[in-house]
mmCIF file of C-alpha atoms in Angstrom:
data_model
loop_
_atom_site.group_PDB
_atom_site.id
_atom_site.type_symbol
_atom_site.label_atom_id
_atom_site.label_comp_id
_atom_site.label_asym_id
_atom_site.label_seq_id
_atom_site.Cartn_x
_atom_site.Cartn_y
_atom_site.Cartn_z
ATOM 1 C CA ARG A 223 -3.348 -1.556 9.491
ATOM 2 C CA GLU A 224 -4.155 -0.581 6.102
ATOM 3 C CA LYS A 225 -7.599 0.852 7.216
ATOM 4 C CA GLY A 226 -6.037 2.481 10.367
ATOM 5 C CA ARG A 227 -7.693 -0.103 12.696
ATOM 6 C CA ALA A 228 -4.884 -1.293 14.350
ATOM 7 C CA ARG A 229 -4.382 -0.079 18.070
ATOM 8 C CA THR A 230 -1.528 0.427 20.365
ATOM 9 C CA TRP A 231 -1.339 -0.461 24.064
ATOM 10 C CA ASP A 232 1.064 1.248 26.422
ATOM 11 C CA GLY A 233 1.909 -1.550 28.607
ATOM 12 C CA GLY A 234 1.032 -3.500 31.594
ATOM 13 C CA ASP A 235 0.449 -7.206 32.313
ATOM 14 C CA THR A 236 -3.360 -7.132 31.082
ATOM 15 C CA MET A 237 -5.412 -5.255 28.357
ATOM 16 C CA GLU A 238 -8.596 -3.952 29.862
ATOM 17 C CA ILE A 239 -11.402 -3.486 27.090
ATOM 18 C CA PRO A 240 -14.598 -1.514 28.221
ATOM 19 C CA LEU A 241 -17.853 -3.136 26.992
ATOM 20 C CA LEU A 242 -21.175 -1.726 26.375
ATOM 21 C CA PHE A 243 -23.606 -4.408 26.366
ATOM 22 C CA ASN A 244 -26.996 -2.912 27.279
ATOM 23 C CA GLN A 245 -28.826 0.621 27.043
ATOM 24 C CA ASN A 246 -29.019 3.171 29.776
ATOM 25 C CA PRO A 247 -32.607 2.633 31.241
ATOM 26 C CA MET A 248 -32.947 6.068 32.220
ATOM 27 C CA ALA A 249 -33.636 7.267 28.459
ATOM 28 C CA LYS A 250 -37.117 8.506 28.258
ATOM 29 C CA ALA A 251 -39.487 11.481 26.951
ATOM 30 C CA TYR A 252 -40.278 14.318 29.422
ATOM 31 C CA THR A 253 -42.142 17.255 30.370
ATOM 32 C CA SER A 254 -40.826 20.680 31.869
ATOM 33 C CA TYR A 255 -39.482 20.590 35.178
ATOM 34 C CA GLU A 256 -40.017 16.895 35.543
ATOM 35 C CA PRO A 257 -37.394 15.455 38.139
ATOM 36 C CA LEU A 258 -34.334 13.838 36.234
ATOM 37 C CA ASP A 259 -33.474 10.157 37.053
ATOM 38 C CA ALA A 260 -29.927 10.366 38.319
ATOM 39 C CA LYS A 261 -29.632 6.343 39.027
ATOM 40 C CA PRO A 262 -26.156 5.052 38.165
ATOM 41 C CA PRO A 263 -26.227 3.641 34.356
ATOM 42 C CA GLU A 264 -25.951 0.087 33.841
ATOM 43 C CA GLY A 265 -24.802 -2.174 31.022
ATOM 44 C CA ILE A 266 -21.026 -1.130 31.044
ATOM 45 C CA THR A 267 -18.305 -3.589 31.962
ATOM 46 C CA THR A 268 -14.690 -4.584 31.040
ATOM 47 C CA SER A 269 -13.109 -7.477 29.397
ATOM 48 C CA ILE A 270 -9.751 -8.601 30.271
ATOM 49 C CA TRP A 271 -7.036 -9.895 28.209
ATOM 50 C CA SER A 272 -3.535 -11.328 29.009
ATOM 51 C CA LEU A 273 -0.825 -9.948 26.648
ATOM 52 C CA CYS A 274 0.989 -12.297 24.590
ATOM 53 C CA LYS A 275 4.341 -11.741 23.369
ATOM 54 C CA TYR A 276 6.065 -12.746 20.107
ATOM 55 C CA ARG A 277 9.422 -12.608 18.828
ATOM 56 C CA VAL A 278 11.869 -13.585 15.736
ATOM 57 C CA PRO A 279 15.521 -13.215 15.916
ATOM 58 C CA LEU A 280 17.656 -11.841 12.998
ATOM 59 C CA LEU A 281 20.932 -13.931 12.973
ATOM 60 C CA TYR A 282 24.080 -13.680 10.535
ATOM 61 C CA SER A 283 27.223 -15.572 10.662
ATOM 62 C CA ARG A 284 30.941 -13.908 9.726
ATOM 63 C CA SER A 285 30.903 -16.266 6.990
ATOM 64 C CA MET A 286 27.632 -14.790 5.896
ATOM 65 C CA MET A 287 29.303 -11.310 6.224
ATOM 66 C CA ALA A 288 32.236 -12.356 4.235
ATOM 67 C CA ALA A 289 30.234 -13.686 1.664
ATOM 68 C CA ASN A 290 28.340 -10.204 1.464
ATOM 69 C CA ALA A 291 31.364 -7.863 1.697
ATOM 70 C CA GLY A 292 30.832 -4.651 0.761
ATOM 71 C CA GLU A 293 28.636 -1.843 2.457
ATOM 72 C CA SER A 294 25.907 -2.188 -0.130
ATOM 73 C CA ALA A 295 26.122 -6.180 0.136
ATOM 74 C CA ILE A 296 25.948 -6.040 3.914
ATOM 75 C CA VAL A 297 22.789 -3.392 3.822
ATOM 76 C CA ASP A 298 20.673 -5.778 1.591
ATOM 77 C CA LEU A 299 21.625 -8.837 3.503
ATOM 78 C CA ILE A 300 20.277 -7.166 6.745
ATOM 79 C CA SER A 301 17.198 -5.624 4.829
ATOM 80 C CA THR A 302 16.540 -9.507 3.489
ATOM 81 C CA LEU A 303 16.681 -10.800 7.044
ATOM 82 C CA ARG A 304 14.528 -7.874 8.169
ATOM 83 C CA ASP A 305 11.966 -8.573 5.646
ATOM 84 C CA GLN A 306 12.103 -12.419 6.465
ATOM 85 C CA ALA A 307 11.726 -11.933 10.175
ATOM 86 C CA SER A 308 8.766 -9.396 9.543
ATOM 87 C CA LYS A 309 6.833 -11.716 7.338
ATOM 88 C CA SER A 310 7.457 -14.802 9.311
ATOM 89 C CA LEU A 311 6.266 -12.991 12.610
ATOM 90 C CA VAL A 312 3.026 -11.925 10.787
ATOM 91 C CA ARG A 313 2.461 -15.281 9.282
ATOM 92 C CA LYS A 314 2.933 -16.912 12.777
ATOM 93 C CA ILE A 315 0.629 -14.706 14.567
ATOM 94 C CA ASN A 316 -2.017 -15.013 11.684
ATOM 95 C CA ALA A 317 -1.889 -19.008 11.948
ATOM 96 C CA ASP A 318 -2.128 -18.778 15.472
ATOM 97 C CA LEU A 319 -5.330 -16.606 15.213
ATOM 98 C CA TRP A 320 -6.878 -19.086 13.496
ATOM 99 C CA SER A 321 -5.714 -22.034 14.999
ATOM 100 C CA GLU A 322 -8.239 -24.640 16.053
ATOM 101 C CA SER A 323 -6.006 -25.822 19.114
ATOM 102 C CA THR A 324 -5.977 -23.935 22.390
ATOM 103 C CA ALA A 325 -3.068 -26.158 23.867
ATOM 104 C CA ASN A 326 -0.709 -23.217 24.320
ATOM 105 C CA PRO A 327 -1.847 -20.431 26.344
ATOM 106 C CA LEU A 328 1.285 -18.035 25.382
ATOM 107 C CA GLU A 329 -0.394 -17.798 21.915
ATOM 108 C CA ILE A 330 -2.690 -15.065 20.958
ATOM 109 C CA THR A 331 -6.402 -15.818 21.323
ATOM 110 C CA SER A 332 -7.763 -17.700 18.592
ATOM 111 C CA MET A 333 -10.826 -16.778 16.485
ATOM 112 C CA TYR A 334 -12.242 -20.177 17.132
ATOM 113 C CA THR A 335 -12.010 -19.734 20.633
ATOM 114 C CA MET A 336 -13.534 -16.403 20.623
ATOM 115 C CA LEU A 337 -16.274 -17.659 18.414
ATOM 116 C CA GLU A 338 -17.602 -21.253 19.271
ATOM 117 C CA GLU A 339 -18.785 -23.399 16.366
ATOM 118 C CA ASN A 340 -22.181 -23.685 18.569
ATOM 119 C CA THR A 341 -25.755 -21.962 18.436
ATOM 120 C CA ALA A 342 -25.812 -19.230 21.227
ATOM 121 C CA ALA A 343 -27.861 -21.179 23.592
ATOM 122 C CA SER A 344 -25.078 -23.911 23.749
ATOM 123 C CA GLN A 345 -21.811 -21.559 24.114
ATOM 124 C CA THR A 346 -19.763 -21.802 27.274
ATOM 125 C CA ALA A 347 -16.581 -20.566 26.710
ATOM 126 C CA ALA A 348 -15.183 -17.518 28.780
ATOM 127 C CA VAL A 349 -13.631 -15.132 26.628
ATOM 128 C CA GLY A 350 -11.804 -12.076 28.120
ATOM 129 C CA GLY A 351 -12.365 -13.033 31.484
ATOM 130 C CA ILE A 352 -16.473 -13.156 30.977
ATOM 131 C CA ALA A 353 -18.321 -16.552 30.809
ATOM 132 C CA LYS A 354 -20.829 -16.901 27.704
ATOM 133 C CA GLY A 355 -22.460 -19.382 29.711
ATOM 134 C CA THR A 356 -23.541 -16.911 32.521
ATOM 135 C CA TYR A 357 -23.885 -13.798 30.461
ATOM 136 C CA THR A 358 -26.057 -14.308 27.369
ATOM 137 C CA TRP A 359 -24.966 -10.837 25.948
ATOM 138 C CA TRP A 360 -21.336 -12.102 25.306
ATOM 139 C CA ARG A 361 -22.441 -14.710 23.225
ATOM 140 C CA HIS A 362 -21.894 -14.327 19.466
ATOM 141 C CA GLN A 363 -24.250 -15.124 16.555
ATOM 142 C CA TYR A 364 -23.853 -18.390 14.702
ATOM 143 C CA SER A 365 -25.303 -20.163 11.585
ATOM 144 C CA THR A 366 -24.688 -23.527 9.972
ATOM 145 C CA ILE A 367 -25.247 -22.864 6.306
ATOM 146 C CA ALA A 368 -25.559 -26.263 4.586
ATOM 147 C CA SER A 369 -26.094 -25.029 0.906
ATOM 148 C CA ALA A 370 -23.855 -23.452 -1.610
ATOM 149 C CA GLY A 371 -24.952 -20.839 -4.488
ATOM 150 C CA ASN A 372 -27.785 -18.492 -3.901
ATOM 151 C CA GLY A 373 -28.478 -20.475 -0.873
ATOM 152 C CA PHE A 374 -25.248 -19.622 0.828
ATOM 153 C CA LEU A 375 -25.821 -15.837 -0.115
ATOM 154 C CA SER A 376 -29.293 -15.774 1.445
ATOM 155 C CA ALA A 377 -28.128 -17.306 4.817
ATOM 156 C CA PHE A 378 -25.024 -14.762 4.562
ATOM 157 C CA ARG A 379 -27.596 -12.051 4.311
ATOM 158 C CA ARG A 380 -29.473 -13.201 7.518
ATOM 159 C CA LEU A 381 -26.344 -13.584 9.318
ATOM 160 C CA HIS A 382 -25.089 -9.949 8.485
ATOM 161 C CA MET A 383 -28.636 -8.794 9.874
ATOM 162 C CA ALA A 384 -28.277 -10.879 13.145
ATOM 163 C CA CYS A 385 -25.006 -9.226 13.532
ATOM 164 C CA SER A 386 -25.994 -5.968 13.115
ATOM 165 C CA ASP A 387 -27.849 -3.507 15.606
ATOM 166 C CA SER A 388 -28.450 0.552 16.303
ATOM 167 C CA GLY A 389 -26.513 1.305 13.083
ATOM 168 C CA GLU A 390 -23.442 -0.946 13.941
ATOM 169 C CA SER A 391 -22.837 -3.763 11.640
ATOM 170 C CA PRO A 392 -19.884 -5.983 10.681
ATOM 171 C CA ASP A 393 -17.179 -4.265 8.630
ATOM 172 C CA LEU A 394 -14.982 -7.124 7.728
ATOM 173 C CA CYS A 395 -15.731 -10.706 6.679
ATOM 174 C CA ILE A 396 -12.923 -13.312 6.526
ATOM 175 C CA VAL A 397 -13.725 -16.726 4.642
ATOM 176 C CA ASP A 398 -11.658 -20.010 3.683
ATOM 177 C CA ASP A 399 -11.208 -21.475 0.475
ATOM 178 C CA ILE A 400 -14.541 -23.329 0.344
ATOM 179 C CA SER A 401 -16.564 -20.402 1.398
ATOM 180 C CA TYR A 402 -14.928 -17.988 -0.898
ATOM 181 C CA THR A 403 -15.460 -20.671 -3.765
ATOM 182 C CA ASN A 404 -19.219 -20.727 -3.035
ATOM 183 C CA ILE A 405 -19.467 -16.806 -2.981
ATOM 184 C CA GLU A 406 -17.593 -16.689 -6.097
ATOM 185 C CA ASP A 407 -20.050 -19.457 -7.914
ATOM 186 C CA ALA A 408 -23.054 -17.678 -6.695
ATOM 187 C CA LEU A 409 -21.847 -14.329 -8.094
ATOM 188 C CA GLN A 410 -20.459 -15.927 -11.421
ATOM 189 C CA THR A 411 -24.012 -15.248 -12.994
ATOM 190 C CA ALA A 412 -23.758 -11.659 -12.749
ATOM 191 C CA VAL A 413 -20.179 -11.420 -14.360
ATOM 192 C CA ARG A 414 -20.556 -9.275 -17.651
ATOM 193 C CA TYR A 415 -17.530 -9.648 -20.212
ATOM 194 C CA VAL A 416 -16.913 -6.367 -21.928
ATOM 195 C CA ASN A 417 -13.423 -7.040 -23.362
ATOM 196 C CA GLN A 418 -13.447 -8.771 -26.428
ATOM 197 C CA ASP A 419 -9.706 -9.723 -26.706
ATOM 198 C CA SER A 420 -9.855 -11.606 -23.291
ATOM 199 C CA ILE A 421 -12.198 -12.734 -20.519
ATOM 200 C CA ASP A 422 -11.603 -11.390 -17.148
ATOM 201 C CA TRP A 423 -12.740 -14.055 -14.969
ATOM 202 C CA GLY A 424 -13.036 -14.075 -11.277
ATOM 203 C CA PHE A 425 -12.938 -11.527 -8.357
ATOM 204 C CA ASP A 426 -9.856 -9.967 -6.514
ATOM 205 C CA ASN A 427 -12.236 -9.117 -3.689
ATOM 206 C CA VAL A 428 -16.039 -8.969 -2.973
ATOM 207 C CA ALA A 429 -17.951 -6.744 -0.644
ATOM 208 C CA TYR A 430 -21.376 -6.950 0.727
ATOM 209 C CA LYS A 431 -22.742 -3.577 2.197
ATOM 210 C CA GLY A 432 -19.634 -2.086 2.461
ATOM 211 C CA VAL A 433 -18.315 -5.220 4.184
ATOM 212 C CA THR A 434 -14.684 -6.382 2.741
ATOM 213 C CA ILE A 435 -14.821 -10.113 2.334
ATOM 214 C CA MET A 436 -11.480 -11.412 2.479
ATOM 215 C CA HIS A 437 -10.062 -15.122 1.689
ATOM 216 C CA ASP A 438 -7.674 -16.453 4.100
ATOM 217 C CA PRO A 439 -6.108 -19.915 3.343
ATOM 218 C CA THR A 440 -4.728 -20.007 6.957
ATOM 219 C CA ILE A 441 -8.310 -20.665 8.218
ATOM 220 C CA ASN A 442 -7.955 -24.343 6.656
ATOM 221 C CA SER A 443 -4.405 -24.881 6.190
ATOM 222 C CA ASP A 444 -4.959 -28.522 7.526
ATOM 223 C CA GLY A 445 -7.063 -28.905 4.751
ATOM 224 C CA ALA A 446 -10.381 -28.898 6.603
ATOM 225 C CA ASN A 447 -12.005 -26.980 9.094
ATOM 226 C CA SER A 448 -13.129 -28.668 12.518
ATOM 227 C CA ASP A 449 -16.539 -29.467 11.238
ATOM 228 C CA GLY A 450 -15.205 -30.252 8.011
ATOM 229 C CA ASP A 451 -16.775 -27.700 5.832
ATOM 230 C CA GLY A 452 -15.872 -23.747 5.210
ATOM 231 C CA SER A 453 -15.858 -21.071 7.757
ATOM 232 C CA CYS A 454 -17.113 -17.409 7.380
ATOM 233 C CA PHE A 455 -16.270 -14.664 10.113
ATOM 234 C CA LEU A 456 -18.352 -11.588 10.280
ATOM 235 C CA LEU A 457 -16.664 -8.966 12.293
ATOM 236 C CA ASN A 458 -16.867 -5.533 13.791
ATOM 237 C CA THR A 459 -13.309 -4.471 14.030
ATOM 238 C CA ASP A 460 -14.513 -1.334 16.416
ATOM 239 C CA PHE A 461 -15.162 -4.032 18.837
#
């Protein structure tokens, strides 16, 4: 929302998102008066997503109203309830987004469902109505990073390159506690202290080639990810 990347949908039972998965093969150099290839373009299809609905009630009793008598007190009560409901709804959606369980079909599609913890050749899940096992172009990049420190950064660079093509590259990276700690440890040697009165230690946020790296504790809220290690998600929010 802060970056203007949130999109709205006007309704319907499903949400259809066009996909560009290949180039137009008719792109070519030509000479004057050479006939134009007029074949229908290929490489375009559509992913289909079921809409999920979330709600949260705002409830208060007569006794609560009585305890908050007065116009300003009632306004404060309703404002507090609305603030609680809004934050609770955001937390619930965020928790479902990073859930490793797919038991509830009513919930938003989890990142662990969309991005399998498998190499490309082993990915089989159907996402958006398209099976990765059948369509290789629908598979995502995946890498296992066993080392920390500078080894982690080196592997991160390679994965970023693997997720970039034709000027398009990830613009958001979301990591868990373990991964963010590895990033801070690797960058700590580059810290320069300029304040003589106090030491400013740590990073509010980190960026790599314009990619904002954010920490989200929800990713491993159960204390460990499904593979027992950290997770690092590189995303292009345009897609």
